[in-house]
């Protein structure tokens, strides 16, 4: 491993024409609006990860994707001025705004687009070891102030502070001297790597390794099998699995030939996806997708067009793109009469900005089931292929409704579901599998499905149509999601149709759960329910979605633009099953003859579990206060989100001044009464005795996706993006409660 210049990236740069031209740099227009268009000089830095312009950091390639042409609102607004082949957009993960650029020529634009995609691809395909090497390389560059490729002791001391390490000077000097093999008074290349390895020596993992190693130097195949069986609770095919781990993670050729694992290989395994707390087999699509639509929780967004608050916030098609890319499968539009007969979308009677309905539909058509065709002919699926529900809050006149129907039909084409599948009326909703690649409209409808199938058509000026102030054309676009007023559980049990859906404010939903929880669950076995935030949440805050999932509500609409525990829960629930936006509800929530009350869940199959989590250590936790010399005092809180009986939280003690490698060995115990509905959230905070603790990182996952044993938890930032290599090391035990 070489620090200076990070050779892998240097090789990339010299071997690729696109990267070479990016490294030289280009003058492009940065576009903020129709009137703000300024020339800026852009250049790829030597790390092949950072793009700089006018001495300001603009973007990290590993945290972006790139769109070609007029694929942002800003670039669409200047489409008459610059052709699409010169335009592209850098899109950032999380909640950061886009960077819209116009190159001087189509060739130049292509060079940057292809170059950035190669860099993103390279970063996303890095192994754990490469990521760590890259991380070490980055730290070296930050600390090497005079850029001479060497680090003196003062630079090392400054580096330790940057890395969240509070180490006394004597110990730091001892490590420095041990690493300085050349006795030059500076560290370079391999000497810095050695210093880093001494600094990050994992005594916690070494203790586990030596417990199972016969000679303390390696794990034989039998040693590894014993560890996997006794600690990681693997059962089937353990010999093949142990051999696979050695082949995949053991860096020593000699050890691999001996079918053994060294400490380095053991550590690589424990920090890999297979050593993660999240069961890798459940990250992929693994659930039955052929059940009726109402048998799934569906990732859902509220007022999707808003990027900020509900009163003065900016409306943008970008909200739809971000939500869809995040796995959302139900988006919302509020439609109002617009100028020149063209319907608009905004939060009515507020100061939020306005966008055209047709632009929202265009984005939906482009991004609902997005598949990227790569230059080598292969394809990458960027979004789930399961159905998207477009929930329409309709305030338009009949005339503009006709235009809405026209836009939906013309822009979406075959993607829009306009009639029952196979021309048949079923007795229950079709499945996500049946509806793959389809967009379903949720809105008011004249009459029912049966009327249209039997050839019954209302006179447009008479009866139900005139009362509802609804155009037939828009009504005909609604098939399986007819919006109806909720008149009580008894009424819906007798009169409701399977294709009808009712919406509830969060407070109404809570009232029904409190007063008739079991009836609400049964209602949701038969048909869809949507729950949305209170109108009082003008700051776009969110309610607790878990309460609604506990009652089987499928469409729990959240403000995706607002980070916090509620979106962590949503991301956690939908992080399984291939991020497809659909999660099969537990069996007891899908049966008409079962009675499950979330407020009192001890039913016939009641089997509580005991969850024991020993929080062992943390690794390279990020700084939250950038003041010089400031180092965090981390604590870990584990929260259980589930039925009321399961709601619980416990935390470790805090560790003074160590965000780099804090050690706790604190054990937290929980009883889980309904494991099928429980989420487990790990939160790291910087303890402050005088004010509110600062957030450091978190990770949320379904209880059913937990792998027991010694596991790493790879932490995420507030907006759900990775903060490599920050992690926690834990030992998890799940047992039956006697």
XYZ file of C-alpha atoms in Angstrom:
738
model
C 0.000 0.000 0.000
C 1.374 3.411 -0.971
C 0.162 6.677 0.465
C 1.826 9.144 -1.838
C -0.493 9.818 -4.761
C -2.689 6.764 -3.945
C -1.420 4.694 -6.932
C -4.742 3.014 -7.732
C -6.229 6.416 -8.506
C -3.053 7.587 -10.262
C -3.290 4.537 -12.492
C -6.943 5.282 -13.218
C -6.113 8.862 -14.068
C -3.275 8.057 -16.478
C -5.044 5.132 -18.121
C -8.316 6.875 -18.944
C -8.758 9.745 -21.415
C -11.935 11.061 -19.746
C -10.229 11.251 -16.341
C -7.130 12.821 -17.895
C -9.199 15.681 -19.338
C -11.058 16.099 -15.996
C -7.691 16.291 -14.237
C -6.537 19.057 -16.609
C -9.799 20.908 -15.883
C -12.545 22.641 -17.839
C -14.422 25.935 -17.794
C -18.174 25.270 -17.588
C -21.249 27.290 -16.745
C -22.701 26.711 -13.291
C -26.470 27.303 -13.526
C -28.589 28.268 -10.515
C -31.596 29.759 -12.325
C -32.663 31.250 -15.650
C -30.796 34.434 -14.756
C -27.862 33.066 -12.670
C -25.371 31.479 -15.112
C -21.690 31.893 -14.283
C -18.472 30.487 -15.738
C -16.466 28.453 -13.277
C -13.268 26.421 -13.647
C -13.792 22.760 -12.630
C -11.007 20.263 -12.059
C -10.693 16.743 -10.688
C -8.322 16.525 -7.720
C -5.523 13.955 -7.495
C -7.535 11.783 -5.101
C -9.957 11.063 -7.967
C -12.775 11.710 -5.493
C -13.063 15.460 -5.217
C -14.095 18.038 -7.801
C -12.956 21.579 -7.076
C -13.995 24.875 -8.553
C -12.769 28.375 -7.784
C -10.971 27.070 -4.692
C -14.219 25.816 -3.132
C -14.986 22.167 -2.583
C -17.918 21.308 -4.841
C -18.571 17.605 -4.742
C -17.340 14.196 -3.656
C -17.767 11.711 -6.490
C -18.601 8.901 -4.080
C -21.645 10.818 -2.858
C -23.235 11.697 -6.205
C -24.906 10.331 -9.295
C -24.948 12.111 -12.647
C -27.868 12.867 -14.987
C -27.511 13.699 -18.664
C -29.421 16.432 -20.498
C -32.234 18.624 -19.197
C -33.032 16.425 -16.195
C -33.445 19.043 -13.504
C -35.845 21.942 -13.113
C -33.058 24.475 -13.489
C -31.756 22.965 -16.741
C -35.292 22.563 -18.080
C -35.823 26.282 -17.504
C -32.911 27.126 -19.847
C -33.610 24.346 -22.383
C -34.222 26.919 -25.133
C -30.743 28.373 -24.550
C -28.464 25.314 -24.257
C -28.924 21.938 -26.032
C -29.331 18.824 -23.846
C -26.092 17.209 -25.062
C -24.075 19.961 -23.326
C -25.993 19.787 -20.024
C -25.631 17.504 -17.018
C -26.512 17.454 -13.312
C -24.572 16.156 -10.320
C -27.027 14.779 -7.767
C -25.989 14.447 -4.132
C -27.191 11.839 -1.717
C -28.975 13.158 1.325
C -30.606 16.567 1.229
C -27.959 18.675 -0.499
C -29.015 20.576 -3.639
C -27.985 19.575 -7.169
C -25.109 21.050 -9.159
C -26.302 21.958 -12.690
C -23.593 22.416 -15.338
C -23.356 23.343 -19.023
C -20.171 22.362 -20.890
C -18.778 24.304 -23.832
C -19.289 21.319 -26.163
C -21.168 18.010 -26.280
C -17.842 16.130 -26.303
C -16.691 17.883 -23.158
C -19.985 17.116 -21.406
C -19.724 13.431 -22.383
C -16.153 13.283 -21.122
C -17.240 14.535 -17.663
C -20.393 12.396 -17.550
C -18.500 9.198 -18.431
C -15.573 10.103 -16.170
C -17.763 10.771 -13.120
C -19.710 7.542 -13.696
C -16.435 5.570 -13.815
C -15.284 7.135 -10.545
C -18.619 6.452 -8.835
C -18.534 2.868 -10.104
C -14.960 2.446 -8.864
C -15.835 3.771 -5.402
C -19.025 1.745 -5.060
C -17.175 -1.461 -5.974
C -14.360 -0.936 -3.461
C -13.882 -3.785 -1.006
C -13.680 -3.196 2.747
C -9.863 -3.250 2.665
C -9.714 -0.751 -0.230
C -12.137 1.570 1.569
C -9.937 1.468 4.646
C -6.814 2.117 2.558
C -8.563 5.071 0.940
C -9.578 6.380 4.353
C -5.977 6.145 5.638
C -4.781 7.892 2.468
C -7.273 10.732 3.014
C -6.140 11.242 6.615
C -2.487 11.282 5.571
C -3.191 14.030 3.051
C -5.134 16.080 5.611
C -2.285 15.864 8.120
C 0.600 16.381 5.678
C 0.327 20.160 5.823
C 3.492 20.959 3.860
C 2.701 18.237 1.262
C 6.180 16.689 1.345
C 4.817 13.126 1.578
C 6.174 12.778 5.128
C 4.749 13.412 8.599
C 6.694 14.822 11.513
C 5.553 14.329 15.116
C 3.724 17.688 15.281
C 1.682 16.733 12.192
C 0.923 13.355 13.811
C -0.290 15.083 17.007
C -2.587 17.342 14.950
C -3.828 14.282 13.061
C -4.797 12.505 16.292
C -6.978 15.472 17.281
C -8.595 15.503 13.831
C -9.273 11.774 14.182
C -11.082 12.199 17.533
C -8.213 10.669 19.569
C -7.252 12.075 22.962
C -3.866 10.438 23.569
C -1.194 11.592 25.980
C 1.923 12.892 24.285
C 4.213 10.225 25.754
C 2.133 7.333 24.343
C 1.769 9.070 20.969
C 5.563 9.592 20.777
C 6.167 5.927 21.687
C 3.928 4.758 18.791
C 5.554 7.300 16.464
C 9.087 6.080 17.352
C 8.103 2.413 16.936
C 6.657 3.141 13.479
C 9.670 5.248 12.395
C 11.731 2.243 11.216
C 14.058 4.466 9.155
C 14.741 6.602 12.256
C 14.357 9.718 10.098
C 12.120 11.551 12.549
C 9.258 11.404 10.038
C 6.763 8.789 8.855
C 6.251 8.024 5.192
C 4.418 5.397 3.148
C 4.509 2.012 4.961
C 5.655 3.634 8.221
C 2.422 5.631 8.413
C 0.389 2.474 7.687
C 2.240 0.732 10.535
C 1.512 3.710 12.834
C -2.168 3.537 11.845
C -2.274 -0.234 12.505
C -0.779 0.234 15.979
C -3.229 3.056 16.614
C -6.199 0.919 15.543
C -5.120 -2.371 17.097
C -8.444 -4.116 17.798
C -7.891 -5.621 21.238
C -11.645 -6.346 21.423
C -11.572 -8.524 18.282
C -8.202 -10.046 19.247
C -9.729 -11.244 22.528
C -12.447 -13.158 20.593
C -9.883 -14.476 18.071
C -7.587 -15.831 20.791
C -10.465 -17.483 22.622
C -10.935 -19.803 19.610
C -7.361 -19.978 18.265
C -5.318 -22.955 19.482
C -1.980 -21.147 19.066
C -3.085 -17.480 19.153
C -1.746 -16.986 15.603
C -4.434 -18.493 13.378
C -7.821 -20.191 13.350
C -7.754 -23.675 11.858
C -10.775 -24.704 9.805
C -12.102 -26.508 12.900
C -11.486 -23.417 15.105
C -13.400 -21.243 12.651
C -16.265 -23.771 12.462
C -16.457 -23.816 16.283
C -16.625 -20.000 16.350
C -19.324 -19.887 13.660
C -21.406 -22.553 15.399
C -21.071 -21.365 19.007
C -20.944 -17.582 18.624
C -22.521 -16.742 15.254
C -25.132 -19.535 15.583
C -24.622 -20.860 12.047
C -26.029 -24.339 11.589
C -26.406 -25.663 8.040
C -23.483 -26.167 5.664
C -20.999 -24.820 8.195
C -17.932 -26.449 6.567
C -18.653 -24.886 3.159
C -19.421 -21.532 4.775
C -16.150 -21.504 6.751
C -14.172 -22.344 3.584
C -15.990 -19.578 1.703
C -15.043 -17.032 4.397
C -11.370 -18.076 4.254
C -11.354 -17.825 0.467
C -13.085 -14.441 0.491
C -11.419 -12.610 3.402
C -8.060 -14.221 4.207
C -5.252 -12.036 2.746
C -2.435 -14.581 3.322
C -1.902 -17.059 0.467
C -0.182 -19.467 2.881
C -3.088 -19.413 5.356
C -5.572 -19.940 2.506
C -3.618 -22.992 1.310
C -3.706 -24.370 4.877
C -7.486 -23.639 5.064
C -6.798 -21.367 8.028
C -7.614 -17.770 8.963
C -5.192 -15.209 10.423
C -6.257 -12.329 12.656
C -6.272 -9.960 9.634
C -8.664 -12.277 7.794
C -10.847 -12.641 10.887
C -11.101 -8.848 11.239
C -11.879 -8.480 7.515
C -14.717 -11.025 7.872
C -16.175 -9.291 10.935
C -16.195 -5.872 9.196
C -17.682 -7.272 5.949
C -21.401 -7.526 5.029
C -21.307 -11.135 6.296
C -20.102 -9.883 9.670
C -22.744 -7.141 9.721
C -25.672 -7.137 12.136
C -27.982 -7.033 9.082
C -28.539 -10.505 7.620
C -27.232 -10.204 4.008
C -29.825 -12.686 2.706
C -32.558 -10.257 3.793
C -30.984 -7.265 2.036
C -31.938 -8.973 -1.248
C -35.513 -9.487 -2.459
C -36.654 -12.492 -0.395
C -40.375 -12.083 0.346
C -43.429 -13.483 -1.439
C -44.570 -10.684 -3.785
C -47.737 -12.444 -5.031
C -50.111 -11.513 -2.188
C -52.801 -8.803 -2.499
C -51.467 -5.223 -2.401
C -53.136 -4.591 0.988
C -50.929 -7.278 2.578
C -47.816 -5.087 2.298
C -46.420 -2.025 4.019
C -45.701 0.467 1.222
C -42.986 3.139 1.426
C -44.962 6.395 1.108
C -44.289 10.111 0.882
C -46.446 13.077 1.943
C -46.609 16.277 -0.168
C -43.736 14.844 -2.213
C -43.273 18.072 -4.181
C -42.046 19.996 -1.103
C -38.321 20.170 -0.336
C -38.714 22.209 2.860
C -41.570 23.383 5.120
C -45.327 23.352 4.389
C -45.910 27.150 4.322
C -43.119 28.840 2.356
C -41.156 25.806 1.141
C -39.852 25.283 -2.366
C -41.942 22.979 -4.595
C -39.890 20.914 -7.028
C -40.025 17.828 -9.230
C -36.716 16.999 -7.502
C -38.775 15.878 -4.494
C -40.276 13.081 -6.620
C -36.913 12.020 -8.042
C -35.338 11.845 -4.570
C -38.281 9.949 -3.055
C -38.420 7.407 -5.904
C -34.665 6.829 -5.776
C -35.014 6.246 -2.033
C -37.464 3.391 -2.649
C -40.722 5.311 -2.203
C -43.690 3.667 -3.986
C -46.521 6.080 -3.135
C -46.125 9.776 -3.968
C -48.575 12.651 -3.592
C -49.685 15.632 -5.686
C -51.938 18.524 -4.638
C -53.491 19.797 -7.874
C -54.986 23.258 -8.397
C -56.183 25.285 -11.378
C -53.191 26.985 -12.975
C -52.637 29.726 -15.570
C -53.567 29.181 -19.243
C -55.675 26.165 -18.330
C -52.593 24.218 -17.143
C -52.983 22.435 -13.739
C -50.347 23.238 -11.110
C -49.013 21.475 -8.015
C -48.421 23.271 -4.705
C -49.615 23.310 -1.086
C -52.869 25.228 -1.478
C -53.519 28.505 0.392
C -49.826 28.824 1.343
C -46.771 30.619 -0.038
C -45.079 27.462 -1.333
C -43.833 27.774 -4.929
C -45.737 26.157 -7.821
C -44.818 23.553 -10.450
C -46.774 22.170 -13.403
C -48.674 18.897 -13.004
C -47.433 17.723 -16.416
C -43.794 18.088 -15.225
C -44.536 15.871 -12.213
C -46.090 13.237 -14.491
C -43.068 13.395 -16.819
C -40.674 12.807 -13.911
C -42.856 9.945 -12.683
C -42.696 8.337 -16.127
C -38.921 8.760 -16.245
C -38.000 7.686 -12.709
C -40.700 5.330 -11.366
C -38.984 2.222 -12.755
C -35.640 3.725 -13.811
C -33.128 1.397 -15.445
C -29.765 2.798 -16.559
C -28.264 1.324 -19.747
C -24.468 1.391 -19.425
C -22.013 1.947 -22.286
C -21.021 -1.749 -22.257
C -24.632 -2.761 -22.888
C -25.304 -3.947 -19.326
C -28.134 -2.440 -17.307
C -28.309 -1.200 -13.730
C -31.719 -1.044 -12.035
C -31.956 2.295 -10.229
C -35.489 1.927 -8.861
C -37.899 -0.797 -7.804
C -39.970 -2.380 -10.566
C -42.993 -2.775 -8.271
C -46.007 -0.479 -8.737
C -46.079 3.208 -7.875
C -49.258 4.757 -6.473
C -49.871 8.406 -7.423
C -52.106 9.863 -4.716
C -54.009 12.869 -6.085
C -55.521 15.555 -3.890
C -57.713 17.162 -6.515
C -58.810 20.836 -6.257
C -59.071 21.468 -10.004
C -62.075 22.483 -12.090
C -63.612 19.804 -14.323
C -61.970 21.432 -17.372
C -58.466 21.243 -15.927
C -59.159 17.712 -14.665
C -59.675 16.693 -18.292
C -56.201 18.030 -19.088
C -54.784 16.147 -16.083
C -56.252 12.916 -17.488
C -54.812 13.761 -20.897
C -51.319 14.321 -19.449
C -51.481 11.073 -17.464
C -52.582 9.061 -20.488
C -50.257 10.630 -23.059
C -47.104 10.908 -20.936
C -47.331 7.611 -19.034
C -48.776 5.506 -21.863
C -48.873 1.794 -20.980
C -47.361 2.451 -17.544
C -50.690 3.950 -16.387
C -53.143 1.268 -15.258
C -56.515 2.243 -16.763
C -58.487 -0.991 -16.475
C -58.548 -4.111 -14.278
C -55.819 -6.645 -15.059
C -56.894 -9.204 -17.684
C -60.194 -7.356 -17.891
C -61.494 -9.233 -14.826
C -63.033 -8.025 -11.582
C -61.314 -9.938 -8.804
C -62.453 -10.332 -5.211
C -59.213 -8.846 -3.842
C -56.473 -6.471 -4.914
C -53.839 -7.753 -7.357
C -50.291 -8.304 -6.077
C -47.154 -6.184 -6.468
C -45.885 -8.910 -8.807
C -49.038 -8.637 -10.987
C -48.650 -4.844 -11.112
C -44.921 -4.631 -11.921
C -44.094 -1.580 -14.019
C -47.528 0.000 -13.474
C -48.531 3.386 -12.062
C -51.841 3.363 -10.158
C -53.868 6.513 -9.645
C -55.408 7.016 -6.192
C -58.314 9.465 -6.302
C -62.075 9.896 -6.440
C -64.023 7.756 -8.886
C -67.543 7.882 -10.288
C -69.268 4.613 -9.441
C -67.276 1.420 -8.983
C -65.151 -0.974 -10.978
C -68.186 -3.128 -11.637
C -70.062 -0.266 -13.362
C -67.332 0.286 -15.930
C -67.032 -3.450 -16.607
C -70.810 -3.859 -17.036
C -70.997 -1.002 -19.509
C -72.839 1.260 -17.071
C -71.807 4.884 -17.588
C -73.279 7.767 -15.604
C -74.638 10.798 -17.412
C -71.866 13.357 -16.881
C -74.355 16.009 -15.777
C -76.407 13.874 -13.450
C -76.193 12.059 -10.109
C -72.869 11.190 -8.477
C -70.742 12.947 -11.116
C -72.125 16.434 -10.680
C -72.006 16.080 -6.878
C -68.361 15.077 -6.893
C -67.350 17.808 -9.333
C -65.310 15.194 -11.179
C -64.425 14.698 -14.833
C -65.182 11.276 -16.299
C -61.784 11.214 -18.011
C -59.906 11.555 -14.694
C -62.318 9.198 -12.935
C -61.593 6.518 -15.551
C -57.876 6.650 -14.668
C -58.677 5.370 -11.145
C -58.909 1.567 -10.948
C -57.746 -0.135 -7.734
C -57.408 2.904 -5.443
C -60.784 4.667 -5.234
C -60.683 7.280 -2.450
C -63.721 7.078 -0.145
C -64.764 8.736 3.098
C -64.384 6.469 6.136
C -67.675 5.917 7.972
C -66.637 3.431 10.636
C -65.338 -0.143 10.764
C -68.798 -1.744 10.901
C -69.947 0.241 7.860
C -66.832 -0.625 5.859
C -67.075 -4.316 6.783
C -70.583 -4.428 5.246
C -70.368 -1.911 2.402
C -66.728 -1.341 1.407
C -65.191 -2.751 -1.754
C -61.648 -4.171 -1.864
C -60.505 -1.421 -4.268
C -61.588 1.430 -1.954
C -59.085 3.323 0.161
C -59.624 5.752 3.038
C -57.207 8.394 4.319
C -56.750 9.288 7.990
C -54.921 12.141 9.682
C -52.402 10.888 12.244
C -54.693 11.928 15.152
C -57.760 10.137 13.697
C -55.673 7.012 13.080
C -54.372 7.077 16.671
C -57.932 7.441 17.996
C -59.072 4.378 15.991
C -56.042 2.370 17.191
C -56.770 3.314 20.803
C -60.514 2.582 20.623
C -60.679 -0.273 18.108
C -57.151 -1.506 17.324
C -58.164 -5.061 16.368
C -60.938 -3.762 14.030
C -58.429 -1.445 12.336
C -56.051 -4.386 11.744
C -58.932 -6.421 10.215
C -59.984 -3.472 8.047
C -56.425 -3.383 6.693
C -56.519 -7.098 5.863
C -59.226 -6.345 3.275
C -58.286 -2.935 1.875
C -55.732 -0.132 1.821
C -55.478 2.704 4.364
C -53.415 5.869 4.103
C -52.243 7.917 7.098
C -50.795 11.405 6.666
C -49.289 14.079 8.977
C -51.409 16.639 10.818
C -51.872 20.011 9.126
C -50.305 21.547 12.235
C -46.915 20.145 11.207
C -46.068 23.242 9.170
C -42.334 22.598 9.746
C -42.660 19.295 7.816
C -41.939 17.275 10.975
C -43.123 13.658 11.079
C -45.305 11.512 13.337
C -44.212 8.087 14.606
C -44.928 5.696 11.694
C -44.572 2.637 13.928
C -47.962 3.299 15.586
C -49.629 3.033 12.170
C -47.697 -0.050 11.017
C -48.748 -1.719 14.296
C -52.365 -1.427 13.056
C -51.500 -2.783 9.600
C -51.848 0.579 7.807
C -50.044 0.169 4.507
C -49.565 3.723 3.199
C -47.960 5.676 6.047
C -47.031 8.961 4.362
C -44.002 10.820 5.736
C -42.204 14.043 4.852
C -39.164 12.467 3.173
C -37.335 15.818 3.210
C -37.116 15.854 7.029
C -34.336 13.867 8.709
C -34.924 12.345 12.125
C -35.932 9.227 14.018
C -39.169 8.790 11.989
C -37.358 8.653 8.630
C -34.720 6.398 10.239
C -37.571 4.011 11.123
C -38.939 4.215 7.586
C -35.507 3.634 6.025
C -34.894 0.811 8.507
C -38.127 -1.040 7.714
C -37.704 -0.714 3.942
C -33.956 -1.458 3.888
C -34.805 -5.170 3.582
C -36.348 -7.061 0.635
C -34.217 -5.472 -2.065
C -35.178 -1.884 -1.115
C -38.216 -2.505 -3.319
C -40.603 -0.332 -1.242
C -42.929 -3.238 -0.340
C -42.656 -5.280 2.896
C -44.973 -8.246 3.477
C -46.982 -7.774 6.676
C -46.739 -10.479 9.384
C -49.044 -13.479 8.855
C -51.334 -12.453 11.759
C -52.049 -9.160 9.941
C -53.064 -10.882 6.695
C -55.721 -13.281 7.957
C -59.391 -12.363 8.203
C -60.007 -14.946 10.957
C -57.176 -13.741 13.260
C -57.640 -11.099 15.916
C -54.552 -9.006 16.656
C -54.768 -5.946 18.893
C -51.527 -3.888 18.896
C -52.471 -2.462 22.319
C -52.836 -5.980 23.770
C -50.798 -8.359 21.579
C -50.752 -11.537 23.700
C -52.675 -13.758 21.261
C -52.578 -17.546 20.736
C -49.177 -17.641 19.031
C -47.611 -15.292 21.603
C -43.898 -16.107 21.998
C -41.838 -13.256 23.481
C -38.087 -13.184 22.907
C -35.208 -11.887 24.995
C -32.741 -9.591 23.208
C -29.339 -9.102 24.820
C -26.926 -6.615 23.230
C -23.424 -6.240 24.578
C -22.083 -2.958 23.193
C -18.348 -3.696 23.021
C -16.662 -0.834 21.165
C -16.838 1.967 18.588
C -14.523 2.689 15.674
C -13.587 6.044 14.104
C -16.706 7.936 15.153
C -17.026 11.304 13.371
C -16.451 14.627 15.130
C -19.576 16.718 15.663
C -17.879 19.858 16.939
C -15.216 21.118 14.555
C -13.544 23.378 17.153
C -9.846 22.619 17.444
C -9.115 20.119 20.198
C -12.789 19.149 20.592
C -13.201 15.372 21.015
C -16.493 13.569 21.583
C -17.653 11.718 24.721
C -19.660 8.946 23.041
C -22.515 6.890 24.442
C -24.694 4.342 22.644
C -28.466 4.190 23.019
C -30.455 1.202 21.785
C -34.133 1.886 21.071
C -36.866 -0.658 20.393
C -39.735 0.610 18.220
C -42.731 -1.710 18.017
C -46.080 -2.328 19.697
C -46.554 -0.207 22.874
C -45.465 -3.131 25.056
C -42.125 -3.257 23.198
C -41.280 0.469 23.155
C -38.064 0.767 25.174
C -34.640 2.398 25.257
C -31.445 1.855 27.207
C -28.002 3.363 26.944
C -24.381 2.692 27.822
C -22.283 4.964 29.958
C -20.376 7.680 28.119
C -16.633 7.443 27.449
C -14.559 10.557 28.093
C -12.704 12.095 25.137
C -12.521 9.142 22.752
C -14.356 9.038 19.466
C -11.649 6.975 17.793
C -11.821 3.632 19.603
C -14.092 3.863 22.688
C -14.658 0.607 24.600
C -17.764 -0.087 26.723
C -18.520 -3.799 27.246
C -21.958 -2.681 28.524
C -24.869 -5.137 28.195
C -28.426 -3.946 27.447
C -31.414 -6.302 27.872
C -34.869 -6.150 26.243
C -37.967 -8.325 26.004
C -39.578 -8.317 22.556
C -43.264 -9.315 22.586
C -44.032 -8.930 18.855
C -40.697 -9.467 17.051
C -42.353 -9.364 13.599
C -43.174 -5.647 14.053
C -40.127 -4.494 16.034
C -37.367 -2.207 14.751
C -34.057 -1.814 16.595
C -32.293 1.568 16.384
C -28.688 2.094 17.489
C -27.845 5.751 18.153
C -24.448 7.200 19.035
C -24.463 10.586 20.778
C -21.843 12.977 22.123
C -22.675 13.310 25.842
C -23.058 16.832 27.176
C -23.928 17.348 30.833
C -25.100 20.940 30.348
C -27.190 20.685 27.172
C -28.814 18.228 24.763
C -26.498 15.505 23.496
C -25.271 15.914 19.913
C -26.177 13.279 17.312
C -23.158 11.340 15.963
C -24.614 8.456 13.911
C -27.330 5.806 13.823
C -28.396 2.521 12.278
C -31.932 1.112 12.256
C -33.027 -2.366 11.153
C -35.967 -4.763 11.554
C -35.569 -7.121 14.506
C -36.220 -10.064 12.159
C -33.166 -9.094 10.046
C -30.688 -9.259 12.949
C -27.815 -11.757 12.745
C -26.878 -12.933 16.257
C -23.284 -13.185 17.456
C -20.307 -10.828 17.186
C -21.351 -8.182 14.659
C -20.363 -4.765 13.326
C -22.930 -2.002 12.825
C -21.935 0.424 10.049
C -23.282 3.818 11.083
C -25.265 6.272 8.982
C -25.491 10.064 9.124
C -28.613 12.045 10.022
C -29.829 11.947 6.410
C -29.238 8.203 6.028
C -25.932 8.232 4.119
C -22.927 6.084 5.013
C -20.178 7.541 7.238
C -17.462 4.959 6.468
C -15.587 3.643 8.415
C -17.561 4.595 11.562
C -18.959 1.501 13.242
C -19.958 -0.207 16.480
C -18.915 -3.717 17.534
C -21.547 -5.681 19.451
C -22.416 -9.183 20.610
C -26.093 -10.031 20.101
C -28.010 -12.883 21.743
C -31.669 -13.723 21.033
C -33.343 -16.389 23.194
C -36.859 -17.527 24.086
C -38.374 -16.077 27.244
C -39.157 -18.960 29.598
